[in-house]
mmCIF file of C-alpha atoms and ligand atoms in Angstrom:
data_model
loop_
_atom_site.group_PDB
_atom_site.id
_atom_site.type_symbol
_atom_site.label_atom_id
_atom_site.label_comp_id
_atom_site.label_asym_id
_atom_site.label_seq_id
_atom_site.Cartn_x
_atom_site.Cartn_y
_atom_site.Cartn_z
ATOM 1 C CA MET A 1 -21.259 -47.241 23.194
ATOM 2 C CA THR A 2 -23.802 -49.388 26.588
ATOM 3 C CA ASN A 3 -26.109 -50.115 23.219
ATOM 4 C CA ALA A 4 -23.141 -51.385 20.825
ATOM 5 C CA GLY A 5 -24.616 -55.790 21.180
ATOM 6 C CA ARG A 6 -28.181 -54.387 19.947
ATOM 7 C CA GLY A 7 -28.361 -54.566 16.521
ATOM 8 C CA PRO A 8 -31.461 -52.614 15.889
ATOM 9 C CA THR A 9 -30.807 -49.837 17.717
ATOM 10 C CA ARG A 10 -27.310 -49.561 15.860
ATOM 11 C CA ARG A 11 -29.035 -49.500 12.312
ATOM 12 C CA LEU A 12 -32.038 -47.069 13.078
ATOM 13 C CA ARG A 13 -28.796 -44.933 14.436
ATOM 14 C CA ALA A 14 -27.314 -45.694 10.826
ATOM 15 C CA TRP A 15 -30.281 -44.747 9.105
ATOM 16 C CA GLY A 16 -30.589 -41.826 11.280
ATOM 17 C CA CYS A 17 -27.319 -41.034 10.686
ATOM 18 C CA LEU A 18 -28.002 -41.434 6.634
ATOM 19 C CA ALA A 19 -30.908 -39.388 6.857
ATOM 20 C CA VAL A 20 -29.524 -36.067 8.558
ATOM 21 C CA GLY A 21 -26.186 -36.554 6.283
ATOM 22 C CA ALA A 22 -28.764 -36.411 3.332
ATOM 23 C CA MET A 23 -30.831 -33.414 4.353
ATOM 24 C CA LEU A 24 -27.644 -31.596 4.699
ATOM 25 C CA SER A 25 -26.269 -32.519 2.021
ATOM 26 C CA ALA A 26 -29.800 -31.225 0.635
ATOM 27 C CA LEU A 27 -29.532 -28.286 2.016
ATOM 28 C CA TRP A 28 -25.867 -27.741 1.011
ATOM 29 C CA LEU A 29 -26.940 -28.314 -2.753
ATOM 30 C CA LEU A 30 -29.546 -25.469 -2.073
ATOM 31 C CA TRP A 31 -26.968 -23.292 -0.839
ATOM 32 C CA LEU A 32 -24.958 -23.972 -3.883
ATOM 33 C CA LEU A 33 -27.611 -23.837 -6.095
ATOM 34 C CA GLY A 34 -29.067 -20.270 -5.019
ATOM 35 C CA PRO A 35 -32.399 -19.692 -3.245
ATOM 36 C CA ALA A 36 -35.637 -21.472 -3.998
ATOM 37 C CA PRO A 37 -38.125 -19.492 -5.865
ATOM 38 C CA GLY A 38 -40.055 -17.082 -3.154
ATOM 39 C CA GLY A 39 -37.598 -18.504 -0.398
ATOM 40 C CA ALA A 40 -34.577 -16.988 0.840
ATOM 41 C CA PRO A 41 -33.071 -13.440 -0.007
ATOM 42 C CA ALA A 42 -31.688 -12.974 -3.767
ATOM 43 C CA PRO A 43 -28.381 -12.799 -4.069
ATOM 44 C CA GLN A 44 -26.333 -9.170 -3.587
ATOM 45 C CA PRO A 45 -25.885 -7.652 -6.518
ATOM 46 C CA PRO A 46 -21.427 -7.006 -7.193
ATOM 47 C CA VAL A 47 -20.462 -3.806 -5.612
ATOM 48 C CA THR A 48 -19.992 -1.848 -8.534
ATOM 49 C CA ILE A 49 -16.298 0.779 -7.913
ATOM 50 C CA LEU A 50 -16.213 3.457 -10.492
ATOM 51 C CA ILE A 51 -13.335 5.136 -10.964
ATOM 52 C CA TRP A 52 -13.921 8.847 -12.365
ATOM 53 C CA HIS A 53 -10.220 8.779 -13.471
ATOM 54 C CA TRP A 54 -7.680 6.466 -13.395
ATOM 55 C CA PRO A 55 -4.742 8.150 -11.294
ATOM 56 C CA PHE A 56 -2.139 9.696 -13.814
ATOM 57 C CA THR A 57 -3.442 8.240 -17.194
ATOM 58 C CA ASP A 58 -6.213 8.871 -19.653
ATOM 59 C CA GLN A 59 -5.228 5.292 -20.819
ATOM 60 C CA PRO A 60 -6.684 2.906 -17.991
ATOM 61 C CA PRO A 61 -5.716 -0.504 -17.685
ATOM 62 C CA GLU A 62 -7.895 -3.144 -19.140
ATOM 63 C CA LEU A 63 -10.705 -4.165 -16.573
ATOM 64 C CA PRO A 64 -11.975 -7.305 -16.948
ATOM 65 C CA GLY A 65 -14.895 -8.321 -15.031
ATOM 66 C CA ASP A 66 -12.825 -10.817 -12.561
ATOM 67 C CA THR A 67 -10.280 -8.050 -12.160
ATOM 68 C CA CYS A 68 -10.147 -7.967 -8.270
ATOM 69 C CA ALA A 69 -10.913 -11.367 -7.962
ATOM 70 C CA ARG A 70 -7.999 -11.972 -9.120
ATOM 71 C CA TYR A 71 -6.395 -10.089 -5.737
ATOM 72 C CA GLY A 72 -8.317 -12.787 -3.856
ATOM 73 C CA MET A 73 -12.033 -10.313 -3.680
ATOM 74 C CA ALA A 74 -15.032 -11.087 -5.413
ATOM 75 C CA HIS A 75 -18.128 -9.892 -5.805
ATOM 76 C CA CYS A 76 -16.754 -6.661 -7.200
ATOM 77 C CA VAL A 77 -16.741 -4.750 -10.332
ATOM 78 C CA LEU A 78 -13.797 -1.962 -11.374
ATOM 79 C CA SER A 79 -15.196 -0.077 -14.430
ATOM 80 C CA THR A 80 -14.219 3.706 -15.595
ATOM 81 C CA ASN A 81 -17.386 3.814 -17.633
ATOM 82 C CA ARG A 82 -19.005 7.416 -16.286
ATOM 83 C CA SER A 83 -22.066 6.165 -17.820
ATOM 84 C CA LEU A 84 -22.280 4.122 -14.351
ATOM 85 C CA LEU A 85 -22.327 6.836 -12.172
ATOM 86 C CA ALA A 86 -26.328 6.685 -11.532
ATOM 87 C CA SER A 87 -26.029 2.851 -10.460
ATOM 88 C CA ALA A 88 -22.564 2.702 -9.092
ATOM 89 C CA SER A 89 -22.266 1.396 -5.468
ATOM 90 C CA VAL A 90 -19.233 4.237 -4.956
ATOM 91 C CA VAL A 91 -17.284 6.393 -7.248
ATOM 92 C CA VAL A 92 -13.462 7.226 -6.477
ATOM 93 C CA PHE A 93 -11.660 10.131 -7.284
ATOM 94 C CA HIS A 94 -8.274 10.446 -7.320
ATOM 95 C CA HIS A 95 -6.765 14.002 -6.138
ATOM 96 C CA ARG A 96 -4.046 14.370 -8.845
ATOM 97 C CA GLU A 97 -7.018 15.128 -11.558
ATOM 98 C CA LEU A 98 -8.617 17.098 -9.291
ATOM 99 C CA GLN A 99 -5.852 19.300 -8.646
ATOM 100 C CA THR A 100 -4.717 19.625 -12.426
ATOM 101 C CA GLN A 101 -8.246 19.973 -13.417
ATOM 102 C CA ARG A 102 -8.212 17.360 -15.861
ATOM 103 C CA ALA A 103 -11.045 15.678 -13.734
ATOM 104 C CA ARG A 104 -14.288 17.518 -12.192
ATOM 105 C CA LEU A 105 -16.868 16.557 -10.182
ATOM 106 C CA PRO A 106 -20.074 15.692 -11.306
ATOM 107 C CA LEU A 107 -21.700 17.405 -8.474
ATOM 108 C CA ALA A 108 -24.945 18.058 -10.173
ATOM 109 C CA GLN A 109 -25.281 14.283 -11.271
ATOM 110 C CA ARG A 110 -24.196 12.782 -8.196
ATOM 111 C CA PRO A 111 -27.476 10.128 -6.531
ATOM 112 C CA PRO A 112 -28.301 10.982 -3.070
ATOM 113 C CA GLY A 113 -26.437 8.970 -0.860
ATOM 114 C CA GLN A 114 -24.170 7.905 -2.824
ATOM 115 C CA PRO A 115 -20.636 7.237 -0.980
ATOM 116 C CA TRP A 116 -17.492 8.670 -2.852
ATOM 117 C CA VAL A 117 -14.141 8.263 -2.124
ATOM 118 C CA TRP A 118 -10.880 10.506 -2.054
ATOM 119 C CA ALA A 119 -7.663 8.142 -2.899
ATOM 120 C CA SER A 120 -4.303 9.738 -2.602
ATOM 121 C CA MET A 121 -0.548 8.401 -2.192
ATOM 122 C CA GLU A 122 0.993 11.549 -2.582
ATOM 123 C CA SER A 123 2.062 13.316 0.733
ATOM 124 C CA PRO A 124 0.243 16.440 1.760
ATOM 125 C CA SER A 125 3.344 18.764 0.939
ATOM 126 C CA HIS A 126 2.570 17.412 -2.815
ATOM 127 C CA THR A 127 -1.102 17.814 -2.015
ATOM 128 C CA HIS A 128 -3.048 20.775 -3.006
ATOM 129 C CA GLY A 129 -6.881 22.276 -3.258
ATOM 130 C CA LEU A 130 -8.192 20.223 -0.801
ATOM 131 C CA HIS A 131 -9.830 23.650 1.158
ATOM 132 C CA ARG A 132 -12.316 23.227 -2.137
ATOM 133 C CA LEU A 133 -13.202 19.779 -1.469
ATOM 134 C CA ARG A 134 -14.772 20.429 2.012
ATOM 135 C CA GLY A 135 -18.036 17.783 2.957
ATOM 136 C CA ILE A 136 -17.950 16.155 -0.053
ATOM 137 C CA PHE A 137 -15.967 12.761 0.830
ATOM 138 C CA ASN A 138 -17.389 9.932 2.400
ATOM 139 C CA TRP A 139 -13.917 7.493 2.654
ATOM 140 C CA VAL A 140 -10.649 8.402 2.309
ATOM 141 C CA LEU A 141 -8.220 5.987 0.149
ATOM 142 C CA SER A 142 -4.458 6.495 1.319
ATOM 143 C CA TYR A 143 -1.513 5.383 2.880
ATOM 144 C CA ARG A 144 -2.619 7.089 5.954
ATOM 145 C CA ASN A 145 -3.188 4.308 8.572
ATOM 146 C CA ASP A 146 -5.993 5.605 9.637
ATOM 147 C CA SER A 147 -7.957 6.423 6.701
ATOM 148 C CA ASP A 148 -11.181 4.145 5.610
ATOM 149 C CA ILE A 149 -8.953 2.035 3.384
ATOM 150 C CA PHE A 150 -5.118 2.115 4.230
ATOM 151 C CA VAL A 151 -3.411 1.429 1.610
ATOM 152 C CA PRO A 152 0.321 1.186 2.531
ATOM 153 C CA TYR A 153 2.756 1.015 -0.448
ATOM 154 C CA GLY A 154 3.771 -2.559 0.638
ATOM 155 C CA ARG A 155 4.164 -4.976 3.806
ATOM 156 C CA LEU A 156 5.757 -8.035 4.999
ATOM 157 C CA GLU A 157 3.828 -11.102 5.088
ATOM 158 C CA PRO A 158 4.370 -14.438 6.892
ATOM 159 C CA ARG A 159 7.037 -16.939 4.010
ATOM 160 C CA SER A 160 6.605 -20.070 2.987
ATOM 161 C CA GLY A 161 9.318 -21.721 1.525
ATOM 162 C CA PRO A 162 13.430 -20.730 2.146
ATOM 163 C CA ALA A 163 14.516 -17.796 1.654
ATOM 164 C CA PRO A 164 16.202 -16.604 -1.439
ATOM 165 C CA PRO A 165 19.637 -15.899 -0.514
ATOM 166 C CA LEU A 166 20.725 -12.054 -0.765
ATOM 167 C CA PRO A 167 22.314 -11.072 -3.733
ATOM 168 C CA PRO A 168 26.242 -10.444 -3.364
ATOM 169 C CA LYS A 169 27.408 -7.203 -2.421
ATOM 170 C CA SER A 170 30.116 -4.962 -3.762
ATOM 171 C CA ARG A 171 29.420 -1.449 -3.004
ATOM 172 C CA LEU A 172 28.233 0.693 -0.179
ATOM 173 C CA ALA A 173 25.716 3.026 -0.422
ATOM 174 C CA ALA A 174 23.185 3.963 -2.913
ATOM 175 C CA TRP A 175 20.782 7.035 -3.447
ATOM 176 C CA VAL A 176 18.355 7.251 -6.830
ATOM 177 C CA VAL A 177 16.595 10.895 -6.603
ATOM 178 C CA SER A 178 14.579 11.538 -9.386
ATOM 179 C CA ASN A 179 13.994 15.454 -7.998
ATOM 180 C CA PHE A 180 16.602 16.792 -5.839
ATOM 181 C CA GLN A 181 15.267 20.157 -4.166
ATOM 182 C CA GLU A 182 17.743 22.035 -1.962
ATOM 183 C CA ARG A 183 15.197 23.109 0.702
ATOM 184 C CA GLN A 184 14.488 19.505 1.519
ATOM 185 C CA ARG A 185 15.506 18.208 4.479
ATOM 186 C CA ARG A 186 16.812 14.691 2.575
ATOM 187 C CA ALA A 187 19.018 17.237 0.431
ATOM 188 C CA GLN A 188 20.821 18.668 3.928
ATOM 189 C CA VAL A 189 21.373 15.218 5.303
ATOM 190 C CA TYR A 190 22.461 13.768 1.728
ATOM 191 C CA ARG A 191 25.225 16.568 1.929
ATOM 192 C CA GLN A 192 26.277 16.402 5.191
ATOM 193 C CA LEU A 193 26.705 12.411 4.623
ATOM 194 C CA VAL A 194 28.498 12.658 1.637
ATOM 195 C CA ARG A 195 31.339 14.495 3.266
ATOM 196 C CA HIS A 196 32.408 11.018 5.353
ATOM 197 C CA LEU A 197 30.494 8.519 2.978
ATOM 198 C CA GLN A 198 30.563 7.215 -0.172
ATOM 199 C CA VAL A 199 27.152 7.302 -1.819
ATOM 200 C CA ASP A 200 26.157 6.440 -4.875
ATOM 201 C CA VAL A 201 23.208 8.314 -6.410
ATOM 202 C CA PHE A 202 21.620 7.927 -9.705
ATOM 203 C CA GLY A 203 18.497 8.959 -11.189
ATOM 204 C CA ARG A 204 17.542 12.627 -13.060
ATOM 205 C CA ALA A 205 18.517 14.621 -10.810
ATOM 206 C CA SER A 206 22.266 12.969 -10.936
ATOM 207 C CA GLY A 207 22.802 12.939 -14.426
ATOM 208 C CA ARG A 208 22.789 9.001 -14.216
ATOM 209 C CA PRO A 209 19.336 7.779 -14.869
ATOM 210 C CA LEU A 210 17.942 4.233 -14.186
ATOM 211 C CA CYS A 211 15.591 2.566 -16.646
ATOM 212 C CA THR A 212 12.681 1.224 -14.454
ATOM 213 C CA ASP A 213 13.976 -2.548 -14.253
ATOM 214 C CA CYS A 214 17.664 -1.115 -13.715
ATOM 215 C CA LEU A 215 16.906 0.003 -10.273
ATOM 216 C CA VAL A 216 16.419 -2.831 -8.217
ATOM 217 C CA PRO A 217 18.974 -5.110 -9.976
ATOM 218 C CA THR A 218 21.188 -1.633 -9.343
ATOM 219 C CA VAL A 219 20.945 -1.004 -5.948
ATOM 220 C CA ALA A 220 20.844 -4.972 -5.158
ATOM 221 C CA ARG A 221 24.681 -5.123 -5.408
ATOM 222 C CA TYR A 222 24.422 -1.835 -2.505
ATOM 223 C CA HIS A 223 25.052 -3.017 1.298
ATOM 224 C CA PHE A 224 22.680 0.204 2.015
ATOM 225 C CA TYR A 225 20.297 2.413 -0.083
ATOM 226 C CA LEU A 226 19.096 5.514 1.588
ATOM 227 C CA SER A 227 14.986 5.737 1.771
ATOM 228 C CA PHE A 228 14.775 9.260 1.882
ATOM 229 C CA GLU A 229 11.025 10.350 1.497
ATOM 230 C CA ASN A 230 10.538 13.799 -0.024
ATOM 231 C CA SER A 231 8.688 15.448 2.707
ATOM 232 C CA GLN A 232 7.994 14.092 6.390
ATOM 233 C CA HIS A 233 4.654 13.462 7.272
ATOM 234 C CA ARG A 234 2.893 10.791 9.342
ATOM 235 C CA ASP A 235 2.743 7.549 8.105
ATOM 236 C CA TYR A 236 4.400 8.537 4.726
ATOM 237 C CA ILE A 237 6.426 5.569 3.789
ATOM 238 C CA THR A 238 6.923 4.762 0.039
ATOM 239 C CA GLU A 239 8.316 2.728 -2.594
ATOM 240 C CA LYS A 240 12.134 4.285 -1.690
ATOM 241 C CA PHE A 241 11.184 1.813 1.263
ATOM 242 C CA TRP A 242 9.521 -1.191 0.299
ATOM 243 C CA ARG A 243 10.764 -1.696 -3.206
ATOM 244 C CA ASN A 244 14.229 0.155 -3.417
ATOM 245 C CA ALA A 245 15.756 -0.916 -0.679
ATOM 246 C CA LEU A 246 13.970 -4.256 1.313
ATOM 247 C CA TRP A 247 12.555 -5.663 -2.032
ATOM 248 C CA ALA A 248 15.634 -5.127 -3.700
ATOM 249 C CA GLY A 249 17.481 -6.452 -1.080
ATOM 250 C CA ALA A 250 19.704 -3.403 0.891
ATOM 251 C CA VAL A 251 19.023 -1.899 4.437
ATOM 252 C CA PRO A 252 16.802 1.026 4.204
ATOM 253 C CA VAL A 253 18.585 3.925 5.726
ATOM 254 C CA VAL A 254 15.020 5.805 6.304
ATOM 255 C CA LEU A 255 14.279 9.379 6.854
ATOM 256 C CA GLY A 256 10.846 10.029 7.059
ATOM 257 C CA PRO A 257 7.981 9.947 9.774
ATOM 258 C CA PRO A 258 9.447 8.506 13.518
ATOM 259 C CA ARG A 259 11.094 5.061 14.036
ATOM 260 C CA ALA A 260 7.773 4.051 15.853
ATOM 261 C CA THR A 261 6.075 4.185 12.502
ATOM 262 C CA TYR A 262 8.337 1.847 10.603
ATOM 263 C CA GLU A 263 8.386 -0.710 13.438
ATOM 264 C CA ALA A 264 4.370 -1.057 13.256
ATOM 265 C CA TYR A 265 5.510 -2.677 9.803
ATOM 266 C CA VAL A 266 8.974 -4.070 10.234
ATOM 267 C CA PRO A 267 10.998 -5.263 12.997
ATOM 268 C CA PRO A 268 12.883 -3.090 14.284
ATOM 269 C CA ASP A 269 16.660 -4.609 13.634
ATOM 270 C CA ALA A 270 15.360 -3.799 9.663
ATOM 271 C CA PHE A 271 16.207 -0.250 8.857
ATOM 272 C CA VAL A 272 18.660 2.226 10.088
ATOM 273 C CA HIS A 273 16.669 5.636 10.878
ATOM 274 C CA VAL A 274 18.240 8.647 10.217
ATOM 275 C CA ASP A 275 17.288 10.198 13.723
ATOM 276 C CA ASP A 276 19.130 7.119 15.439
ATOM 277 C CA PHE A 277 22.300 8.933 15.158
ATOM 278 C CA SER A 278 23.046 12.756 16.482
ATOM 279 C CA SER A 279 24.766 13.637 13.382
ATOM 280 C CA PRO A 280 25.476 12.550 9.726
ATOM 281 C CA ARG A 281 28.760 12.517 10.986
ATOM 282 C CA GLU A 282 27.578 9.280 13.399
ATOM 283 C CA LEU A 283 25.768 7.613 10.982
ATOM 284 C CA ALA A 284 28.183 7.531 7.993
ATOM 285 C CA ALA A 285 30.382 5.899 11.100
ATOM 286 C CA PHE A 286 28.058 3.393 11.713
ATOM 287 C CA LEU A 287 27.695 2.566 8.306
ATOM 288 C CA THR A 288 31.564 2.333 7.155
ATOM 289 C CA GLY A 289 32.058 0.632 10.347
ATOM 290 C CA MET A 290 29.534 -2.612 9.840
ATOM 291 C CA ASN A 291 31.601 -5.961 10.277
ATOM 292 C CA ALA A 292 29.779 -8.930 8.280
ATOM 293 C CA SER A 293 27.380 -10.570 11.639
ATOM 294 C CA ARG A 294 25.876 -8.036 11.971
ATOM 295 C CA TYR A 295 25.362 -6.828 8.652
ATOM 296 C CA ARG A 296 23.485 -10.515 8.340
ATOM 297 C CA GLY A 297 21.426 -9.664 11.216
ATOM 298 C CA PHE A 298 19.582 -6.878 9.599
ATOM 299 C CA PHE A 299 18.158 -9.684 7.432
ATOM 300 C CA ALA A 300 16.787 -11.862 9.919
ATOM 301 C CA TRP A 301 13.033 -11.069 8.882
ATOM 302 C CA ARG A 302 13.685 -12.808 5.570
ATOM 303 C CA GLN A 303 13.961 -16.155 7.278
ATOM 304 C CA ARG A 304 9.912 -15.940 7.904
ATOM 305 C CA LEU A 305 8.875 -12.851 5.805
ATOM 306 C CA ARG A 306 9.007 -11.498 2.496
ATOM 307 C CA VAL A 307 7.898 -8.345 0.848
ATOM 308 C CA GLN A 308 4.687 -7.757 -0.449
ATOM 309 C CA LEU A 309 4.315 -4.657 -2.452
ATOM 310 C CA LEU A 310 1.524 -3.312 -3.617
ATOM 311 C CA THR A 311 1.727 -0.768 -6.451
ATOM 312 C CA ASP A 312 -0.800 -1.558 -8.664
ATOM 313 C CA TRP A 313 -4.214 0.892 -8.712
ATOM 314 C CA ARG A 314 -6.534 -2.386 -9.372
ATOM 315 C CA GLU A 315 -5.419 -4.118 -6.443
ATOM 316 C CA ARG A 316 -5.247 -0.596 -4.066
ATOM 317 C CA PHE A 317 -8.916 0.274 -5.977
ATOM 318 C CA CYS A 318 -9.771 -3.440 -5.018
ATOM 319 C CA ALA A 319 -8.900 -2.967 -1.575
ATOM 320 C CA ILE A 320 -11.995 -0.662 -1.510
ATOM 321 C CA CYS A 321 -14.008 -4.021 -1.495
ATOM 322 C CA ALA A 322 -12.751 -5.973 1.242
ATOM 323 C CA ARG A 323 -13.487 -3.252 3.719
ATOM 324 C CA TYR A 324 -16.669 -2.185 1.750
ATOM 325 C CA PRO A 325 -18.831 -4.033 4.327
ATOM 326 C CA TYR A 326 -17.172 -2.343 7.404
ATOM 327 C CA LEU A 327 -16.864 0.863 6.088
ATOM 328 C CA PRO A 328 -18.605 3.782 8.093
ATOM 329 C CA GLN A 329 -21.919 4.617 6.944
ATOM 330 C CA GLY A 330 -23.253 8.542 6.542
ATOM 331 C CA GLN A 331 -19.784 9.989 7.424
ATOM 332 C CA VAL A 332 -18.630 13.100 5.737
ATOM 333 C CA TYR A 333 -15.141 14.612 5.141
ATOM 334 C CA GLU A 334 -15.961 18.062 6.530
ATOM 335 C CA ASP A 335 -12.135 19.419 6.426
ATOM 336 C CA LEU A 336 -11.049 17.152 4.798
ATOM 337 C CA GLU A 337 -7.433 19.260 4.697
ATOM 338 C CA GLY A 338 -7.664 19.428 8.082
ATOM 339 C CA TRP A 339 -7.463 15.874 8.477
ATOM 340 C CA PHE A 340 -4.668 15.007 5.752
ATOM 341 C CA GLN A 341 -2.405 18.046 7.115
ATOM 342 C CA ALA A 342 -2.818 16.613 10.479
HETATM 343 C C1 NAG B 401 -20.540 2.004 -20.493
HETATM 344 O O1 NAG B 401 -21.991 1.876 -19.516
HETATM 345 C C2 NAG B 401 -23.403 1.999 -20.267
HETATM 346 C C3 NAG B 401 -24.406 1.777 -19.145
HETATM 347 O O2 NAG B 401 -24.634 0.293 -18.513
HETATM 348 C C4 NAG B 401 -23.230 1.040 -21.575
HETATM 349 O O3 NAG B 401 -24.578 0.817 -22.421
HETATM 350 C C5 NAG B 401 -21.762 1.238 -22.512
HETATM 351 O O4 NAG B 401 -21.841 0.201 -23.538
HETATM 352 C C6 NAG B 401 -20.627 1.333 -21.738
HETATM 353 N N1 NAG B 401 -19.701 1.768 -22.274
HETATM 354 C C7 NAG B 401 -18.270 1.314 -22.406
HETATM 355 C C8 NAG B 401 -17.438 1.533 -23.031
HETATM 356 O O5 NAG B 401 -18.539 -0.552 -21.838
HETATM 357 C C1 NAG B 402 -1.383 3.842 13.604
HETATM 358 O O1 NAG B 402 -0.016 4.462 13.374
HETATM 359 C C2 NAG B 402 0.051 4.926 14.477
HETATM 360 C C3 NAG B 402 2.138 4.817 14.834
HETATM 361 O O2 NAG B 402 2.164 5.952 13.867
HETATM 362 C C4 NAG B 402 -0.350 3.745 15.982
HETATM 363 O O3 NAG B 402 0.117 4.758 17.481
HETATM 364 C C5 NAG B 402 -1.168 3.182 15.703
HETATM 365 O O4 NAG B 402 -2.215 2.818 16.902
HETATM 366 C C6 NAG B 402 -1.901 3.386 14.113
HETATM 367 N N1 NAG B 402 -3.495 2.857 13.958
HETATM 368 C C7 NAG B 402 -4.133 1.798 13.282
HETATM 369 C C8 NAG B 402 -5.232 2.163 13.477
HETATM 370 O O5 NAG B 402 -3.492 0.661 13.111
HETATM 371 C C1 NAG B 403 30.519 -6.930 14.855
HETATM 372 O O1 NAG B 403 29.899 -5.964 15.549
HETATM 373 C C2 NAG B 403 29.058 -5.523 16.398
HETATM 374 C C3 NAG B 403 28.246 -4.500 16.918
HETATM 375 O O2 NAG B 403 28.910 -3.407 16.432
HETATM 376 C C4 NAG B 403 29.471 -6.549 17.524
HETATM 377 O O3 NAG B 403 29.023 -6.609 18.719
HETATM 378 C C5 NAG B 403 30.158 -7.504 17.308
HETATM 379 O O4 NAG B 403 31.545 -8.127 18.704
HETATM 380 C C6 NAG B 403 31.418 -7.535 16.000
HETATM 381 N N1 NAG B 403 31.598 -8.988 15.649
HETATM 382 C C7 NAG B 403 32.328 -9.309 15.071
HETATM 383 C C8 NAG B 403 32.918 -10.745 14.781
HETATM 384 O O5 NAG B 403 33.705 -8.082 15.261
#
């Protein structure tokens, strides 16, 4: 600032600034327009993710080139075109179709060094034949939080704007169950609970099936929803928690992994855990004795957070894209079964 009065210096400085500015703009333009011929490295080709068999269907969805860009992940292409096996950056195999033999591993055609991903959102209790898959896969995509590509069934995200009001409640507790088996722990807990508590049961197993779009509005009228997982395994928290309860606006009463696992994803006062009580009778007393202010406390998180469901397989597969640069090279799951059962 000491030179403020000396005109020529100031002008020179001004020109200097302009020149630097122009150079920066030129560099910016060059960067935008791509590398100069023979200069900087060529742009990376997009990562091609080949899905060998679309989960649970022979009719995969349309996969336009911008599919992953729609989920905020550009520079990746999802495809089910098996002709791309030789050139794909990574190939994904969904377990159910390997288990039912509707898809087979193209081991003989596998290009050397091509990473293969094992994908499944089912629990170990419903996953069979893993012993046949030793030493084949490099990466795992699943709900397990130590997966190479971790895809939970849902998550809480910061909310922008005010929370919508809670749906009005007229009933106490609901449960939707399509596959009721007495040997499951959830069946035993339910049997004991209903001795002390009115539970309205819906779903195929109850004779009161709900259409896909009816579940959420039906559950919304209830104070509590029994988010009972069909089996209890590490990290196994499904749409029964994220969609049927939190998204619908009912308080989840959970039976699944330990409380600490849920607390890794949601605030501790957002749910009721079956293990918090020494008996189903105590749990029933807690639920029926609830007052309005205590009940509202279960939803404190809604002021600043909202539920994001991750139910679409396109989004799950595109998650590979975001992780791709960081995935461990040269890794092989020699004992996939041992890892998954742990
Ligand atoms: C699959 O990919 C091959 C090789 O790129 C291409 O020739 C063929 O047209 C594609 N098939 C479909 C159905 O897109
Ligand atoms: C996975 O979850 C467990 C608790 O279930 C936690 O101790 C661990 O730190 C988590 N790991 C990662 C990588 O998030
Ligand atoms: C509501 O229940 C909570 C917890 O059981 C208790 O601390 C609180 O005093 C009760 N509030 C009213 C107004 O009864």
